[in-house]
Short mmCIF file of C-alpha atoms in Angstrom, two decimals:
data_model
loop_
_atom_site.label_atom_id
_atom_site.label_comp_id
_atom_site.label_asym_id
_atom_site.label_seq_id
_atom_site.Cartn_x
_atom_site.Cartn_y
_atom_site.Cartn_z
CA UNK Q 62 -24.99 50.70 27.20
CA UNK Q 63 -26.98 49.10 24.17
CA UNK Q 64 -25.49 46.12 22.50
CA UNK Q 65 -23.96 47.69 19.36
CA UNK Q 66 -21.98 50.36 22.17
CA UNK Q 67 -21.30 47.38 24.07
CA UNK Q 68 -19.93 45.21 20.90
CA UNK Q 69 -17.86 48.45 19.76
CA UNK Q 70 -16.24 48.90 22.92
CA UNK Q 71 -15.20 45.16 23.08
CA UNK Q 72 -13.87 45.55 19.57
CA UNK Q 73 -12.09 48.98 20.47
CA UNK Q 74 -10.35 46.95 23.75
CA UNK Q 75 -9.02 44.45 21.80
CA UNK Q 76 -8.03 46.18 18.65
CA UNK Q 77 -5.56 48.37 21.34
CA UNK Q 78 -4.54 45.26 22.76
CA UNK Q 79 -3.90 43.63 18.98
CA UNK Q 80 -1.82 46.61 17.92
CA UNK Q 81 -0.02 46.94 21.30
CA UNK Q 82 1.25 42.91 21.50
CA UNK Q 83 1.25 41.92 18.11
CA UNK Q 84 2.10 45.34 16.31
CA UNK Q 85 -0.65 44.21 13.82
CA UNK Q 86 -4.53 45.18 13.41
CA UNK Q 87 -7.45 42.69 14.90
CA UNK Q 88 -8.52 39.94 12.06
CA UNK Q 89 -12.03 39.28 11.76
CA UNK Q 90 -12.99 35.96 10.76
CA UNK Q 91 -15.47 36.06 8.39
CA UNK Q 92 -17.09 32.71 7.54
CA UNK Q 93 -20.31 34.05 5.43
CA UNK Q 94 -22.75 34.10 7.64
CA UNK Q 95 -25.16 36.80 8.85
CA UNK Q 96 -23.13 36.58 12.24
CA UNK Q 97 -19.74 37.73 10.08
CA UNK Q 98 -21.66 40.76 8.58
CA UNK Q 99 -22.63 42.12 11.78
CA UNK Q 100 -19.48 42.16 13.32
CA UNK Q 101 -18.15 43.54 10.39
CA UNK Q 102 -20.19 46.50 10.51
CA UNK Q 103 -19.87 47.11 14.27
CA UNK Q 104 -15.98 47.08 13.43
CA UNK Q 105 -16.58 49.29 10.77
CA UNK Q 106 -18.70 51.87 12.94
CA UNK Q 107 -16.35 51.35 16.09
CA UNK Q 108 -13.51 53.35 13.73
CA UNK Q 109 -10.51 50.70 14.59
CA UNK Q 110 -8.29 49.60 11.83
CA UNK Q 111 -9.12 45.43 11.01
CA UNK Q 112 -7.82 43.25 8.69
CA UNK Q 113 -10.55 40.37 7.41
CA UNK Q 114 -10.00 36.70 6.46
CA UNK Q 115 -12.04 34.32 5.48
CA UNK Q 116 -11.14 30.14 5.97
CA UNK Q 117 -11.87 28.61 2.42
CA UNK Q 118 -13.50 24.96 3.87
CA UNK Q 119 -14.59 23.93 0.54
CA UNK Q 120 -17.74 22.69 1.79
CA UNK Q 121 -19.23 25.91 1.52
CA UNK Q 122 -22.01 26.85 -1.03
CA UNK Q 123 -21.61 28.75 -4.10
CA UNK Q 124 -23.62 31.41 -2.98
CA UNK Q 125 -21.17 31.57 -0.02
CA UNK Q 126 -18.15 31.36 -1.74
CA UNK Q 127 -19.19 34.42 -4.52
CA UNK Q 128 -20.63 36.54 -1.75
CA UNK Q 129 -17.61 36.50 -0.17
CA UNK Q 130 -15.92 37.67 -3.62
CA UNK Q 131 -18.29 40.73 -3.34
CA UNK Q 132 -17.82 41.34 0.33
CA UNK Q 133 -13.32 41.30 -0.50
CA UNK Q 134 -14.54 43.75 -3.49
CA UNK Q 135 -16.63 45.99 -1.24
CA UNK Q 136 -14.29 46.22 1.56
CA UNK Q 137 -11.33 46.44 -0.29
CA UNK Q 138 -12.68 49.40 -2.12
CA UNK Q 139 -12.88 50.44 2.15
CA UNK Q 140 -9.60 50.12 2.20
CA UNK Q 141 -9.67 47.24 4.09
CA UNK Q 142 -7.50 44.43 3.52
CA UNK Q 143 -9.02 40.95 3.01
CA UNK Q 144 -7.23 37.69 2.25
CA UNK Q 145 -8.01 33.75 2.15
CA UNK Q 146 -6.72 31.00 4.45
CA UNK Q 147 -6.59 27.95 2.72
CA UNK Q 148 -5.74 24.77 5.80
CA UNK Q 149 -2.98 22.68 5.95
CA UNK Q 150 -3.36 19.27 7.99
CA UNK Q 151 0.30 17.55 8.45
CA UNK Q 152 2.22 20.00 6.29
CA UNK Q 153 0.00 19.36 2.84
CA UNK Q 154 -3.32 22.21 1.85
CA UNK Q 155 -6.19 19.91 2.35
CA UNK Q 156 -9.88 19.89 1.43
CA UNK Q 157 -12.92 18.72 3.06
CA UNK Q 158 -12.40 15.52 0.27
CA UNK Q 159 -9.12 14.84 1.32
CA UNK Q 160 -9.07 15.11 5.07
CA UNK Q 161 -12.05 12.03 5.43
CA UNK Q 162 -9.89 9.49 4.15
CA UNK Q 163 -7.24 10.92 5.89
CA UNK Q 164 -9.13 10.66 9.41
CA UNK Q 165 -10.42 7.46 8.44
CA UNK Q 166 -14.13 8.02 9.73
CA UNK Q 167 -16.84 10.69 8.79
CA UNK Q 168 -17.25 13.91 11.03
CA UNK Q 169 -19.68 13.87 13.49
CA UNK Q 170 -21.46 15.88 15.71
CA UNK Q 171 -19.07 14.41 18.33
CA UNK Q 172 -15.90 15.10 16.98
CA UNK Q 173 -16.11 17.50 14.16
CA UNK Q 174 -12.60 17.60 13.18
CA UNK Q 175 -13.19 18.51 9.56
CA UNK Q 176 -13.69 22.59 11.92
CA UNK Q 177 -10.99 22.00 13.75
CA UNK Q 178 -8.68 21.49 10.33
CA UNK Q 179 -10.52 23.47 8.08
CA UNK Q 180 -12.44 26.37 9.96
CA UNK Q 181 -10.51 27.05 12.99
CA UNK Q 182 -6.55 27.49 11.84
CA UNK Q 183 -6.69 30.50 10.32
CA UNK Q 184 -5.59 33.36 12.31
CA UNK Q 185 -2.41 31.64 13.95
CA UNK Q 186 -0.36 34.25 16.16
CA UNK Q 187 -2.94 37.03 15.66
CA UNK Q 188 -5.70 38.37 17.94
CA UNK Q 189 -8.86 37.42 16.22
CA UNK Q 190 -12.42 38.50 16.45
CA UNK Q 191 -15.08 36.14 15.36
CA UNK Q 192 -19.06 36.18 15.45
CA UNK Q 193 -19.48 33.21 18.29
CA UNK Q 194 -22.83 33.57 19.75
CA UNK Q 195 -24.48 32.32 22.85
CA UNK Q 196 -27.60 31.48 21.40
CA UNK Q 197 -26.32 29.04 18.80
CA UNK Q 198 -25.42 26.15 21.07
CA UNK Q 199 -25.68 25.40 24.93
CA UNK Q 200 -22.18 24.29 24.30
CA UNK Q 201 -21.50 27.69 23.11
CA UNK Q 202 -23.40 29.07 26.28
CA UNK Q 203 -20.88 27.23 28.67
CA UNK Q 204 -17.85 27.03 26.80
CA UNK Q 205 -16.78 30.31 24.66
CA UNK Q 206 -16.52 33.72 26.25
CA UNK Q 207 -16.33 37.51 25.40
CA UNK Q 208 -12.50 37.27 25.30
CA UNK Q 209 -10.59 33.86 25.10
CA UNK Q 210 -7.06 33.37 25.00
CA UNK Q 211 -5.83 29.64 23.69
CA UNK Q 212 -3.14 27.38 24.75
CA UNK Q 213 -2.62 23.89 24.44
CA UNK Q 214 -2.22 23.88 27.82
CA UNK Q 215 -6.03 23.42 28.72
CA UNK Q 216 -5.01 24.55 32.75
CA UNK Q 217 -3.72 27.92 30.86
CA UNK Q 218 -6.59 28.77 28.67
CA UNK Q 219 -7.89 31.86 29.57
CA UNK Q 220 -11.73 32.60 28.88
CA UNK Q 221 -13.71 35.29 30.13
CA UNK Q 222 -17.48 34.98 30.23
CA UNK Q 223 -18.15 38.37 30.99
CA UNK Q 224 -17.10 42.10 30.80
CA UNK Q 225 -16.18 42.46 34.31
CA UNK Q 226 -14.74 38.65 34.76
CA UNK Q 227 -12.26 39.38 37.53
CA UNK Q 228 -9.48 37.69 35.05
CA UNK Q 229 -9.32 40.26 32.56
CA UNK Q 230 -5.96 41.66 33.95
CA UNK Q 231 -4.27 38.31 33.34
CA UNK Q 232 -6.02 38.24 30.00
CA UNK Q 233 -4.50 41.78 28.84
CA UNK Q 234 -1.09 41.57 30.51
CA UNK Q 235 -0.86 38.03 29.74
CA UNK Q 236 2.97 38.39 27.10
CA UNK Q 237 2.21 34.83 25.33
CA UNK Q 238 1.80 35.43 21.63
CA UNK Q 239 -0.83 32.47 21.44
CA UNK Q 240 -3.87 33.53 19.54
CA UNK Q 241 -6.38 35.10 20.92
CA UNK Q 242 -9.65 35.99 20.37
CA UNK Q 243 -12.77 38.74 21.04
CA UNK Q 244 -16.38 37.68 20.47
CA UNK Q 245 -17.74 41.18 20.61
CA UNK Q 246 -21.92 39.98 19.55
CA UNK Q 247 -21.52 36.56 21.95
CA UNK Q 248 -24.84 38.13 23.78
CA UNK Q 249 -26.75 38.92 20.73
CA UNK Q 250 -29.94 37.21 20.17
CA UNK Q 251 -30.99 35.68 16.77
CA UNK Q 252 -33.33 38.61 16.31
CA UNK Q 253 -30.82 41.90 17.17
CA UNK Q 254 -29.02 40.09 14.51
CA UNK Q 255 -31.46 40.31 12.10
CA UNK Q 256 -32.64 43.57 13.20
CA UNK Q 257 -29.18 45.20 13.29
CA UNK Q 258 -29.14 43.73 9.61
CA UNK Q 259 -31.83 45.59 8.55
CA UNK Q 260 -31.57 48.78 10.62
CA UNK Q 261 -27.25 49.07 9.04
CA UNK Q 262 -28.69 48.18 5.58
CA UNK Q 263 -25.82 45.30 5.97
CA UNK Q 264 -24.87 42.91 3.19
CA UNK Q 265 -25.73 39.42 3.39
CA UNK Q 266 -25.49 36.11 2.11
CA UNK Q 267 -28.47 35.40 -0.19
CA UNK Q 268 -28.58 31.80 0.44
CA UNK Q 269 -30.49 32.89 3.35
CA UNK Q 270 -33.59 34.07 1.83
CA UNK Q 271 -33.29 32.04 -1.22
CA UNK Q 272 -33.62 28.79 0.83
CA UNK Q 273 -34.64 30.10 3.64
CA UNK Q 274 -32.49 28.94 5.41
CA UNK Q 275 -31.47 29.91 9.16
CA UNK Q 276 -27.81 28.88 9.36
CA UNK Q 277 -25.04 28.81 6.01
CA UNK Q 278 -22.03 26.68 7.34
CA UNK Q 279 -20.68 24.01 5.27
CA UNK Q 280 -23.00 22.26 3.39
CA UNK Q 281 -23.93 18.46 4.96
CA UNK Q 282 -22.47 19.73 8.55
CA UNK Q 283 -24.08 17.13 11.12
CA UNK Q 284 -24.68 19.87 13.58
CA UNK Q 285 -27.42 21.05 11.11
CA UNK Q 286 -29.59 17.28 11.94
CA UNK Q 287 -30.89 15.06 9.31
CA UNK Q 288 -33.76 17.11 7.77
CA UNK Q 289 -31.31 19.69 7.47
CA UNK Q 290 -28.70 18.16 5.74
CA UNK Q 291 -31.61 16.26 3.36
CA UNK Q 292 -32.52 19.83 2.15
CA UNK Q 293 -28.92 21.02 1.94
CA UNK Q 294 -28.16 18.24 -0.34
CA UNK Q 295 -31.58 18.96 -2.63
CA UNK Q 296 -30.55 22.50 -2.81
CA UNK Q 297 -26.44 21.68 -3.75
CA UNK Q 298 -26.98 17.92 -4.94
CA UNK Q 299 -23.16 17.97 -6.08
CA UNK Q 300 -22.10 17.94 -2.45
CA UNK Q 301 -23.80 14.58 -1.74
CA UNK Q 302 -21.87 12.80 -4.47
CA UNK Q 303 -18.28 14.69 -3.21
CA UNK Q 304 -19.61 13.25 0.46
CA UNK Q 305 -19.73 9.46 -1.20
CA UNK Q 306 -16.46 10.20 -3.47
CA UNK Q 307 -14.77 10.52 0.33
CA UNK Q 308 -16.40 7.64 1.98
CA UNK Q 309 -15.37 5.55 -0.88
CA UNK Q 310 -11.84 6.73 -0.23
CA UNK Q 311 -12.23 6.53 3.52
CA UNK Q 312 -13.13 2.88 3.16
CA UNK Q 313 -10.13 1.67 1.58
CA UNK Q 314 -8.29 3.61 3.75
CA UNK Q 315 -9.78 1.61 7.23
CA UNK Q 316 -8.94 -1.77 5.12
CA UNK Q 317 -5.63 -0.42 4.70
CA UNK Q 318 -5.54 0.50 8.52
CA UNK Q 319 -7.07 -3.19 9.37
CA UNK Q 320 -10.09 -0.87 10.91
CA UNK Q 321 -13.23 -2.48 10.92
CA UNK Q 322 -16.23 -1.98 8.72
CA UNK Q 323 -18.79 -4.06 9.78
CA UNK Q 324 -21.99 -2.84 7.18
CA UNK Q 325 -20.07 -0.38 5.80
CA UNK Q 326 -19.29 -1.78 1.97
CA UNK Q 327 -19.63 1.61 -0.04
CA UNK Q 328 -19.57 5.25 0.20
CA UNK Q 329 -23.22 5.08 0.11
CA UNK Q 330 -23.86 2.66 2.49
CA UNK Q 331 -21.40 5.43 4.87
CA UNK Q 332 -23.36 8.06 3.72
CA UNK Q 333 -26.77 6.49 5.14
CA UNK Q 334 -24.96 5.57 8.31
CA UNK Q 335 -23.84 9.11 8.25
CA UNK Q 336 -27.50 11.10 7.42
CA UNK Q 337 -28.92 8.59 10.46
CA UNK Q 338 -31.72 8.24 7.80
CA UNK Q 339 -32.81 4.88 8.89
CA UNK Q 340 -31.81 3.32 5.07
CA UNK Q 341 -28.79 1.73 6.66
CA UNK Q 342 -29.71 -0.84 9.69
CA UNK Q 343 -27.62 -0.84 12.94
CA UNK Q 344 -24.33 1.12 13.51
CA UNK Q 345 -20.90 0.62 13.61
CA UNK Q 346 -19.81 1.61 17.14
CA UNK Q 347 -17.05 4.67 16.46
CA UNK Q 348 -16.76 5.71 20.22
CA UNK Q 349 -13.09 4.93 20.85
CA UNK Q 350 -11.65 6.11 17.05
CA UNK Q 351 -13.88 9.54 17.98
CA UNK Q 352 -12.39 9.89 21.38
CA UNK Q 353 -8.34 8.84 20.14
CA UNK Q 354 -9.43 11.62 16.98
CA UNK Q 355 -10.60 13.95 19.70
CA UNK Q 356 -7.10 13.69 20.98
CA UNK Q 357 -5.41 13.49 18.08
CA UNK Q 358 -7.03 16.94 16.24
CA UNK Q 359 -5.46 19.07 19.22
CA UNK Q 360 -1.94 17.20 18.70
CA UNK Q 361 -2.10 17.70 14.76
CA UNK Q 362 -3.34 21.55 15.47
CA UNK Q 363 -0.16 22.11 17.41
CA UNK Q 364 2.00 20.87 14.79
CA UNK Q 365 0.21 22.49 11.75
CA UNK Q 366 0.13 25.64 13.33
CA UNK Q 367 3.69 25.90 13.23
CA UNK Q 368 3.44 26.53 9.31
CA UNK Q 369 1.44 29.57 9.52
#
């Protein structure tokens, strides 16, 4: 079976299994990316009945955001219903702005709870399918699957690596209503995506070949290293200044807090420290506030969750 078949069929499983415990259609979680147009097009040509929504970060860049007016517009006309999440962190909508100051720290590449909050909530109490890949991460490689069922019960997570993982029966009889999730392309590499583009004649987001760029996530994301965020912020030099705007916020919120911060005396002087462009000298050590956050995000996910 090829990989499109192979996607399709994944898609076709869960949709059944959407429809059958949650009497609604699978929602595909589209973020922008190349990786979201694929899968919607394998949904399309796999005939199930999908609902799409997209998670409104407000880090993302314009030519995200208005592609993903077309896309609603195009699939709509499909008859395919498409909606916005906008996140909620401890019972208030919250931006990418907001939630540093709220954290009291920047996101890292450690604990990147601005995903967790903004990215990840959307789709609460629905069987989801998303455009995870293997070949974006090794931490993608060991820790998502083809079908994943949550809980914040780590023991009773439920993640199945591949087709024939000999826990699919308690993954499809399984009653909880906690979300889960099919990553039908997890396999694919970075090339059958781009070929499977090109072959489907598939929509995409032009910020790709106008900056050439090989990921579109939310502009300044520390995953995407230091060069990477340096030409993110030439290309969208608004963002930068919105980054500072935060810190600045953030800062008199750790004075507030009695946190310390050591070299830290602006926004700017957090957004060297924070670009690990060599401007700022030394670092503050963040190890225990990242792993009490890491804690923390899971506990505030739980409780947020609950509004949705």
């Amino acid at each position: 079976m090829d990989k499109e078949h192979l996607a399709m069929s994944r898609l076709q499983e869960a949709s059944e299994m959407s429809l059958h415990h949650y009497h609604k259609p699978l929602l595909l979680c589209d973020s922008g990316g190349k990786d979201s147009s694929v899968l919607k097009q394998v949904a399309i040509n796999a005939g199930i009945p999908f609902e799409v929504q997209h998670n409104h970060t407000t880090a993302d860049a314009p030519e995200t955001f208005f592609f993903i007016q077309d896309e609603f517009k195009r699939l709509e006309a499909l008859g395919i219903p498409c909606s916005r999440f906008y996140p909620i962190y401890k019972k208030q909508r919250v931006s990418m702005w907001s939630l540093i100051p709220q954290k009291k720290m920047p996101p890292t590449r450690k604990v990147r709870y601005c995903c967790s909050v903004l990215k990840e909530r959307g789709g609460a109490g629905r069987f989801i399918a998303t455009g995870v890949r293997w070949a974006e991460s090794p931490s993608r490689k060991k820790n998502r699957g083809i079908f994943e069922k949550g809980s914040s019960d780590k023991k009773r997570r439920v993640i199945l690596m591949s087709d024939n993982d000999d826990r699919h029966r308690l993954f499809e009889h399984c009653q909880l209503r906690s979300r889960r999730a099919v990553n039908p392309i997890i396999d694919w590499t970075d090339a059958e995506v781009w070929d499977y583009i090109a072959d489907q004649h598939i929509p995409c987001n032009p910020a790709y070949c106008k900056y050439n760029l090989k990921r579109c996530g939310c502009v300044g994301c520390p995953m995407a290293g230091t060069q990477g965020r340096m030409r993110e912020f030439s290309y969208w030099k608004g963002f930068k200044q919105l980054y500072i705007q935060a810190f600045d916020k953030m800062l008199i919120a750790r004075q507030e807090a009695k946190l310390p911060t050591d070299q830290w005396e602006t926004g700017m002087d957090v957004f060297h420290w924070w670009m690990e462009d060599g401007v700022l000298s030394g670092q503050i050590d963040l190890l225990a506030e990242q792993n009490l956050l890491a804690e923390q995000d899971e506990e505030d996910d739980l409780d947020d969750t609950t509004l949705l």
